[in-house]
């Protein structure tokens, strides 16, 4: 494979819909490597657009997209909303707190209701693993998983891969192949970790995960990762350090004794970062607990931390996903 | 309904505890009279078995609903009803009502709630419930976490001569788990608990049973570690028995793929190594009972995200066919199959049924063990179609059923 260019090269992917044959985006686990690369390459045009002063196209004009968030979210919801609007779609946000879900309506009934409104795409976040697939099976339009329980958060993994690719390219490296990535934090409860493990491995990276035993999923090594409880060992030679948020509600007593004890063992301090490869890249999906899993001095390192780039790439990736998944309904040639 | 005329089932293969042999079964007055070389007498109602199996009606140990069409489809003539009803079977009047609820063509044997409201605290009125018709005592869907309560329960039940049926799953370790800790649970992102949660609970229950001399039945033993504990306890002479449902010997946690909620069970489906251990325990006699765990659940309980769905399966219709699979696979003999689904559970309940023996209740199933069919969740006799065996081919169907010598369903 030749080095990636910033726009998809013709002929690099199967023609038309065969480049991305899925109706919905439920998880990285459903994707082939070339399908992941296709979405990353499709996103490049939106990175360029988003850096211009006029950030708008009418590509999805007339389409209605619902962001159905059954779990609180700020950045993912905002990112999907901006992505839809920049593509010219009508975007409606449905918050669980205001919905009939609170009145006891089942998830299936909610899905049927959304379906009956003839929306063109539904973006869903839900607290239960598998909930998004359950809805996708019941509606006629494409469904995008914006996080389901502890299962998957595919657009997060895609945006992380895109942010990594941009950074590596700026440093003269073209691919993720062979890249050593250490993911540290609450792996057990993290859908971000699961999607990133699958995505990074598909792109050829070597993935290490690091967590205290209580926050490490069973048989995690069966996913092809190296598992560590010793952060220093996990960092040795790591070229990318991806820190995950410790959910404060899971902290006290239950899984780890206290935030400061967690930081003592698993916090990314400048001293710890020095154990990683020189110029190792620092990532965090946000929101951060500064001073717990990551020190401010590390999070704000200008040439090392790409945390804000991750957020930037998020909009572009979501634009690419919305564009690709609605092509069939829009009658795009080769996709209809 | 009383049996009006004597019944003679001829030309079949009789499934008795000592083996399968050709012969005739003759019943009168609601009881089995002769097994084997009975002579047909004038006035007998004669049924030609046509070489098929004449077997005892199944005694299903531990169901959550009285679902007569499903039980009769599956050849079940007696069912031990779990106390997890609404309201729970923790009062003599409710036990008496439940005991009468299936008659005449299905006998329901209520299992008394061990503790008030099944909360694991205060002992329920076990003697009064026994005298109202309860055949054993059960902890329900949950384990009794307080060892002091369990100790007193076993002592008391031993005095009353009642078997205590326990659900062996340590609640502290199991928490809100919806799956067994495994690669599948990790890939699906499901809350999971180590399989050892079962062995921990089984170990404590066995230790207390040994202390008190009580009879303990672990309703579902699904892991290698817990089966080893049961095996060792039996060798020491502890009065412990073990059961399982077909799901745990037919399926592993791979059935959870795509978040299929019909595979959401309690205890959860285990990893393949544990399934193999269950098969071994069925073969070597460590497991005494196979039951359906019949728990029909409609879409309101099952068409939900996996962890939010209610556990349980509609198992009455598939119980016999799945156990016959074990026979075809050479895991157990045909007569042992009926020990597992009829004779052993009847003994636990202390009822004169579950085997073809003179004097036993004439609960008879005429079975075509080869008849092929396909399990279809959309066409079940049960009140809900939540079977984890949906679309699976099965072999073995009940083609005639008698309760107390009277044909079921006309």
XYZ file of C-alpha atoms in Angstrom, chain B:
410
model
C -60.807 -37.276 36.893
C -60.540 -40.967 37.725
C -59.402 -43.642 35.346
C -62.594 -45.408 34.291
C -61.228 -48.393 32.391
C -57.931 -50.217 32.776
C -55.353 -49.161 30.191
C -52.995 -51.516 28.384
C -50.223 -50.026 26.243
C -48.861 -52.842 24.118
C -46.060 -53.382 21.672
C -43.753 -50.735 23.038
C -40.329 -50.491 24.542
C -40.683 -49.955 28.280
C -38.235 -47.530 29.871
C -37.608 -48.845 33.375
C -34.822 -47.966 35.821
C -33.214 -51.345 35.068
C -33.217 -50.973 31.328
C -35.330 -50.745 28.222
C -37.255 -53.842 27.224
C -40.183 -54.727 24.998
C -43.496 -55.372 26.662
C -46.880 -54.187 27.754
C -47.789 -51.717 30.459
C -51.082 -52.173 32.248
C -52.639 -49.527 34.495
C -55.833 -49.483 36.507
C -57.337 -47.252 39.141
C -54.885 -44.526 38.221
C -51.846 -46.623 39.064
C -49.406 -48.833 37.238
C -50.325 -52.466 37.814
C -47.844 -54.508 35.823
C -44.761 -53.644 33.786
C -43.586 -56.008 31.083
C -45.426 -59.259 30.609
C -48.913 -58.193 31.537
C -51.762 -59.952 29.829
C -54.397 -57.771 28.276
C -57.733 -58.392 29.936
C -61.285 -58.075 28.692
C -62.562 -54.536 28.929
C -59.091 -52.998 28.805
C -58.597 -49.950 26.680
C -55.762 -51.015 24.394
C -53.205 -48.659 22.870
C -50.672 -50.005 20.394
C -47.325 -48.294 20.993
C -46.040 -49.446 17.630
C -42.529 -50.089 18.947
C -42.141 -46.635 20.428
C -41.020 -45.781 23.950
C -43.341 -46.187 26.900
C -41.817 -43.963 29.557
C -42.788 -42.276 32.788
C -44.269 -38.788 32.435
C -41.613 -36.163 33.082
C -41.304 -34.580 36.526
C -39.966 -31.082 35.921
C -38.062 -29.919 38.965
C -38.139 -26.139 39.183
C -40.417 -24.173 36.878
C -41.403 -20.548 37.220
C -44.828 -20.664 35.607
C -47.694 -23.125 35.249
C -47.885 -23.386 31.502
C -49.970 -26.449 30.776
C -49.835 -26.491 26.956
C -46.039 -26.352 27.065
C -45.787 -29.013 29.770
C -48.085 -31.399 27.932
C -46.229 -30.825 24.666
C -43.070 -31.797 26.509
C -44.533 -34.878 28.217
C -44.431 -33.272 31.646
C -47.100 -34.565 34.027
C -45.736 -33.048 37.210
C -43.947 -29.785 37.792
C -42.282 -28.451 40.908
C -43.206 -24.788 41.032
C -40.594 -22.318 42.203
C -41.740 -19.989 44.984
C -40.884 -16.931 42.872
C -44.469 -16.085 42.069
C -46.346 -12.828 42.493
C -46.969 -12.921 45.413
C -44.290 -15.432 46.480
C -45.166 -18.874 47.862
C -44.302 -17.973 51.426
C -47.755 -18.550 52.955
C -49.680 -21.825 53.455
C -52.774 -20.562 51.631
C -50.783 -19.726 48.528
C -49.093 -23.111 48.619
C -52.467 -24.847 48.891
C -53.832 -22.853 45.978
C -50.782 -23.579 43.828
C -50.911 -27.284 44.656
C -54.424 -27.503 43.258
C -53.872 -25.258 40.267
C -52.959 -27.882 37.668
C -55.358 -30.693 38.446
C -56.514 -33.013 37.087
C -54.144 -33.378 34.146
C -51.054 -31.725 35.626
C -49.864 -32.014 39.173
C -48.145 -28.979 40.560
C -45.819 -29.524 43.483
C -45.166 -26.164 45.090
C -41.729 -25.430 46.509
C -42.130 -23.377 49.653
C -40.254 -20.090 49.907
C -37.455 -20.608 52.406
C -37.690 -17.086 53.748
C -40.411 -14.474 53.967
C -40.839 -12.724 50.607
C -37.755 -14.688 49.465
C -35.628 -11.944 50.951
C -33.163 -14.259 52.632
C -33.882 -13.024 56.146
C -36.712 -14.405 58.233
C -37.615 -18.104 57.920
C -41.025 -18.721 56.384
C -43.644 -21.038 57.926
C -42.170 -24.168 56.476
C -44.112 -26.756 58.499
C -47.464 -25.154 57.755
C -46.564 -24.946 54.093
C -45.439 -28.562 54.086
C -48.782 -29.587 55.468
C -50.483 -27.426 52.837
C -48.769 -29.412 50.089
C -45.231 -28.049 49.692
C -42.888 -30.873 48.697
C -39.603 -29.066 49.273
C -38.185 -25.673 50.240
C -36.446 -23.330 47.822
C -34.381 -20.172 48.142
C -35.845 -18.975 44.829
C -33.948 -17.191 42.097
C -31.453 -15.921 44.630
C -28.946 -17.385 47.007
C -29.283 -16.820 50.732
C -26.264 -14.661 51.427
C -26.439 -14.759 55.219
C -24.763 -17.977 56.354
C -26.525 -17.825 59.712
C -29.929 -17.809 58.044
C -28.923 -20.659 55.731
C -27.643 -22.664 58.693
C -30.919 -22.297 60.578
C -32.909 -23.023 57.435
C -31.073 -26.289 56.811
C -31.412 -27.378 60.447
C -35.123 -26.691 60.415
C -35.764 -28.279 57.029
C -33.847 -31.374 58.136
C -36.164 -31.700 61.120
C -39.161 -31.455 58.781
C -37.685 -33.898 56.271
C -37.796 -31.340 53.465
C -35.140 -30.967 50.779
C -33.703 -27.449 50.515
C -33.316 -26.261 46.922
C -30.655 -23.589 46.578
C -29.597 -21.269 43.778
C -25.829 -21.352 44.104
C -24.499 -17.979 43.043
C -22.568 -15.742 45.418
C -24.315 -12.398 45.179
C -21.367 -10.303 46.238
C -19.275 -11.667 43.423
C -22.105 -11.904 40.896
C -23.352 -8.371 41.501
C -25.392 -7.164 38.537
C -23.626 -9.457 36.089
C -25.486 -10.508 32.963
C -22.811 -12.875 31.695
C -20.003 -15.113 32.875
C -16.569 -13.532 32.790
C -15.227 -14.559 29.397
C -13.895 -13.362 26.088
C -17.473 -13.091 24.808
C -18.566 -10.897 27.718
C -15.517 -8.705 27.206
C -16.124 -8.353 23.480
C -19.791 -7.507 24.018
C -19.021 -5.196 26.917
C -21.467 -6.966 29.214
C -21.263 -6.787 33.000
C -19.844 -10.147 33.986
C -18.913 -12.165 37.053
C -16.341 -14.902 37.525
C -17.712 -18.431 37.178
C -16.299 -19.070 40.656
C -19.309 -17.219 42.074
C -21.104 -20.552 41.726
C -18.413 -22.675 43.388
C -18.151 -20.255 46.309
C -21.873 -20.501 46.989
C -21.950 -24.260 46.456
C -19.038 -24.765 48.851
C -20.786 -22.923 51.656
C -24.116 -24.613 51.081
C -22.486 -28.043 51.017
C -20.544 -27.307 54.205
C -23.733 -26.271 56.004
C -25.629 -29.285 54.681
C -22.859 -31.516 55.959
C -23.015 -29.839 59.368
C -26.765 -30.097 59.694
C -27.433 -33.374 57.924
C -30.001 -31.629 55.750
C -30.761 -32.709 52.213
C -29.518 -30.076 49.783
C -30.375 -29.813 46.110
C -28.395 -27.326 44.035
C -30.916 -26.607 41.321
C -28.422 -25.596 38.667
C -24.761 -26.519 38.787
C -23.083 -25.212 35.660
C -19.351 -24.925 36.303
C -16.496 -27.402 36.531
C -15.424 -26.066 39.917
C -18.849 -26.429 41.533
C -19.391 -29.862 39.983
C -16.099 -30.999 41.509
C -17.368 -29.862 44.907
C -20.614 -31.785 44.461
C -18.748 -34.873 43.285
C -16.441 -34.793 46.297
C -19.306 -34.163 48.726
C -21.250 -37.116 47.378
C -18.211 -39.319 47.895
C -18.100 -38.180 51.523
C -21.729 -39.172 51.850
C -23.219 -35.689 52.043
C -26.909 -35.653 51.085
C -26.409 -33.308 48.170
C -27.898 -33.553 44.700
C -27.393 -31.386 41.642
C -29.496 -30.293 38.720
C -29.009 -28.463 35.462
C -31.096 -27.302 32.517
C -30.416 -28.295 28.897
C -29.176 -24.791 28.087
C -26.025 -25.392 30.089
C -25.138 -28.653 28.384
C -26.265 -27.667 24.887
C -24.957 -24.090 24.720
C -21.964 -22.039 25.741
C -21.665 -18.283 26.080
C -21.070 -18.087 22.336
C -24.882 -18.073 22.124
C -24.795 -14.498 23.466
C -23.491 -13.318 20.097
C -25.412 -10.347 18.700
C -26.822 -9.736 22.190
C -29.442 -12.483 21.855
C -31.539 -12.009 24.972
C -33.094 -15.480 24.701
C -29.644 -16.621 25.834
C -29.800 -14.379 28.900
C -30.117 -16.918 31.698
C -29.484 -17.178 35.408
C -26.910 -18.553 36.047
C -25.452 -17.254 32.791
C -24.309 -19.502 29.957
C -20.734 -20.544 30.646
C -17.561 -20.991 28.671
C -17.086 -24.144 26.627
C -14.849 -25.848 29.221
C -17.659 -25.602 31.775
C -20.168 -26.985 29.287
C -17.887 -29.969 28.788
C -17.696 -30.395 32.569
C -21.499 -30.469 32.739
C -21.575 -33.221 30.097
C -19.003 -35.195 32.062
C -21.025 -34.769 35.266
C -24.152 -35.974 33.487
C -22.237 -39.036 32.381
C -20.652 -39.918 35.708
C -23.755 -39.389 37.828
C -22.721 -36.194 39.593
C -25.787 -34.490 38.153
C -29.050 -36.056 39.295
C -31.717 -33.906 37.688
C -32.296 -32.199 34.363
C -35.148 -29.709 34.473
C -36.577 -27.169 32.074
C -36.350 -24.118 34.323
C -39.447 -23.122 32.360
C -39.749 -19.336 32.545
C -41.765 -17.943 29.640
C -40.988 -14.277 29.030
C -42.670 -12.045 26.487
C -41.153 -9.238 24.446
C -41.690 -6.750 27.250
C -39.081 -8.686 29.217
C -36.880 -9.909 26.379
C -36.902 -7.295 23.607
C -34.580 -5.080 25.563
C -30.858 -4.426 25.736
C -29.163 -7.620 26.906
C -28.297 -6.615 30.464
C -31.735 -5.029 30.960
C -33.638 -8.093 29.714
C -35.063 -10.542 32.230
C -33.179 -13.830 32.531
C -34.961 -17.099 31.805
C -36.038 -19.429 29.019
C -39.164 -21.260 27.958
C -37.795 -24.784 28.256
C -40.638 -27.209 28.846
C -41.135 -28.154 25.212
C -37.480 -28.808 24.485
C -36.490 -30.608 27.706
C -37.114 -34.146 26.446
C -35.602 -33.638 23.001
C -32.440 -32.104 24.464
C -32.003 -34.930 26.955
C -32.513 -37.471 24.156
C -29.647 -35.702 22.369
C -27.429 -36.832 25.250
C -28.541 -40.407 24.644
C -27.826 -40.221 20.918
C -24.416 -38.689 21.647
C -23.584 -41.576 23.970
C -23.284 -39.399 27.093
C -25.960 -41.331 28.992
C -28.172 -44.367 28.519
C -31.856 -44.106 27.770
C -32.884 -45.343 31.211
C -30.540 -42.826 32.842
C -32.150 -40.074 30.773
C -35.450 -40.847 32.472
C -33.777 -41.017 35.872
C -32.708 -37.415 35.233
C -36.057 -36.059 34.071
C -38.510 -38.231 36.025
C -37.336 -40.688 38.642
C -34.769 -38.574 40.519
C -36.908 -35.447 40.683
C -39.871 -37.539 41.886
C -37.691 -38.928 44.657
C -36.588 -35.448 45.692
C -40.246 -34.487 45.922
C -41.146 -37.718 47.690
C -43.945 -38.611 45.281
C -44.793 -42.095 43.994
C -44.206 -41.293 40.351
C -41.433 -40.846 37.831
C -40.839 -44.500 37.035
C -42.578 -47.464 35.501
C -43.071 -49.576 38.615
C -46.113 -51.366 39.976
C -47.980 -49.127 42.373
C -46.610 -45.879 40.969
C -48.945 -43.222 39.650
C -49.918 -43.997 36.039
C -48.227 -40.924 34.548
C -47.180 -42.251 31.163
C -45.579 -40.709 28.107
C -45.601 -42.441 24.729
C -42.541 -41.144 22.917
C -41.237 -41.349 19.382
C -37.533 -40.801 20.102
C -36.576 -40.399 16.458
C -39.220 -37.950 15.310
C -37.469 -34.901 13.857
C -38.741 -31.392 14.351
C -37.419 -27.853 14.388
C -37.699 -25.617 17.417
C -39.467 -22.417 16.358
C -39.868 -19.597 18.843
C -42.802 -18.317 16.798
C -44.804 -21.526 17.088
C -44.424 -22.616 20.675
C -47.099 -24.097 22.867
C -45.631 -22.080 25.736
C -47.105 -18.742 26.695
C -43.940 -17.113 25.312
C -41.367 -18.265 22.777
C -38.140 -17.297 24.509
C -36.129 -20.375 23.644
C -32.374 -20.227 23.142
C -32.776 -23.212 20.788
C -34.744 -21.280 18.185
C -34.312 -22.758 14.657
C -32.374 -25.723 15.995
C -33.283 -29.161 14.733
C -34.422 -31.532 17.469
C -35.360 -35.185 17.645
C -37.916 -36.866 19.885
C -41.542 -35.977 20.466
C -44.265 -37.037 22.841
C -47.141 -38.611 20.902
C -49.334 -39.680 23.807
C -49.605 -38.663 27.447
C -51.599 -40.036 30.402
C -51.954 -38.526 33.857
C -53.153 -41.042 36.423
C -54.161 -43.393 33.605
C -56.361 -40.758 31.952
C -55.352 -39.481 28.499
C -54.265 -35.848 28.520
C -55.989 -33.615 26.005
C -58.737 -36.121 25.191
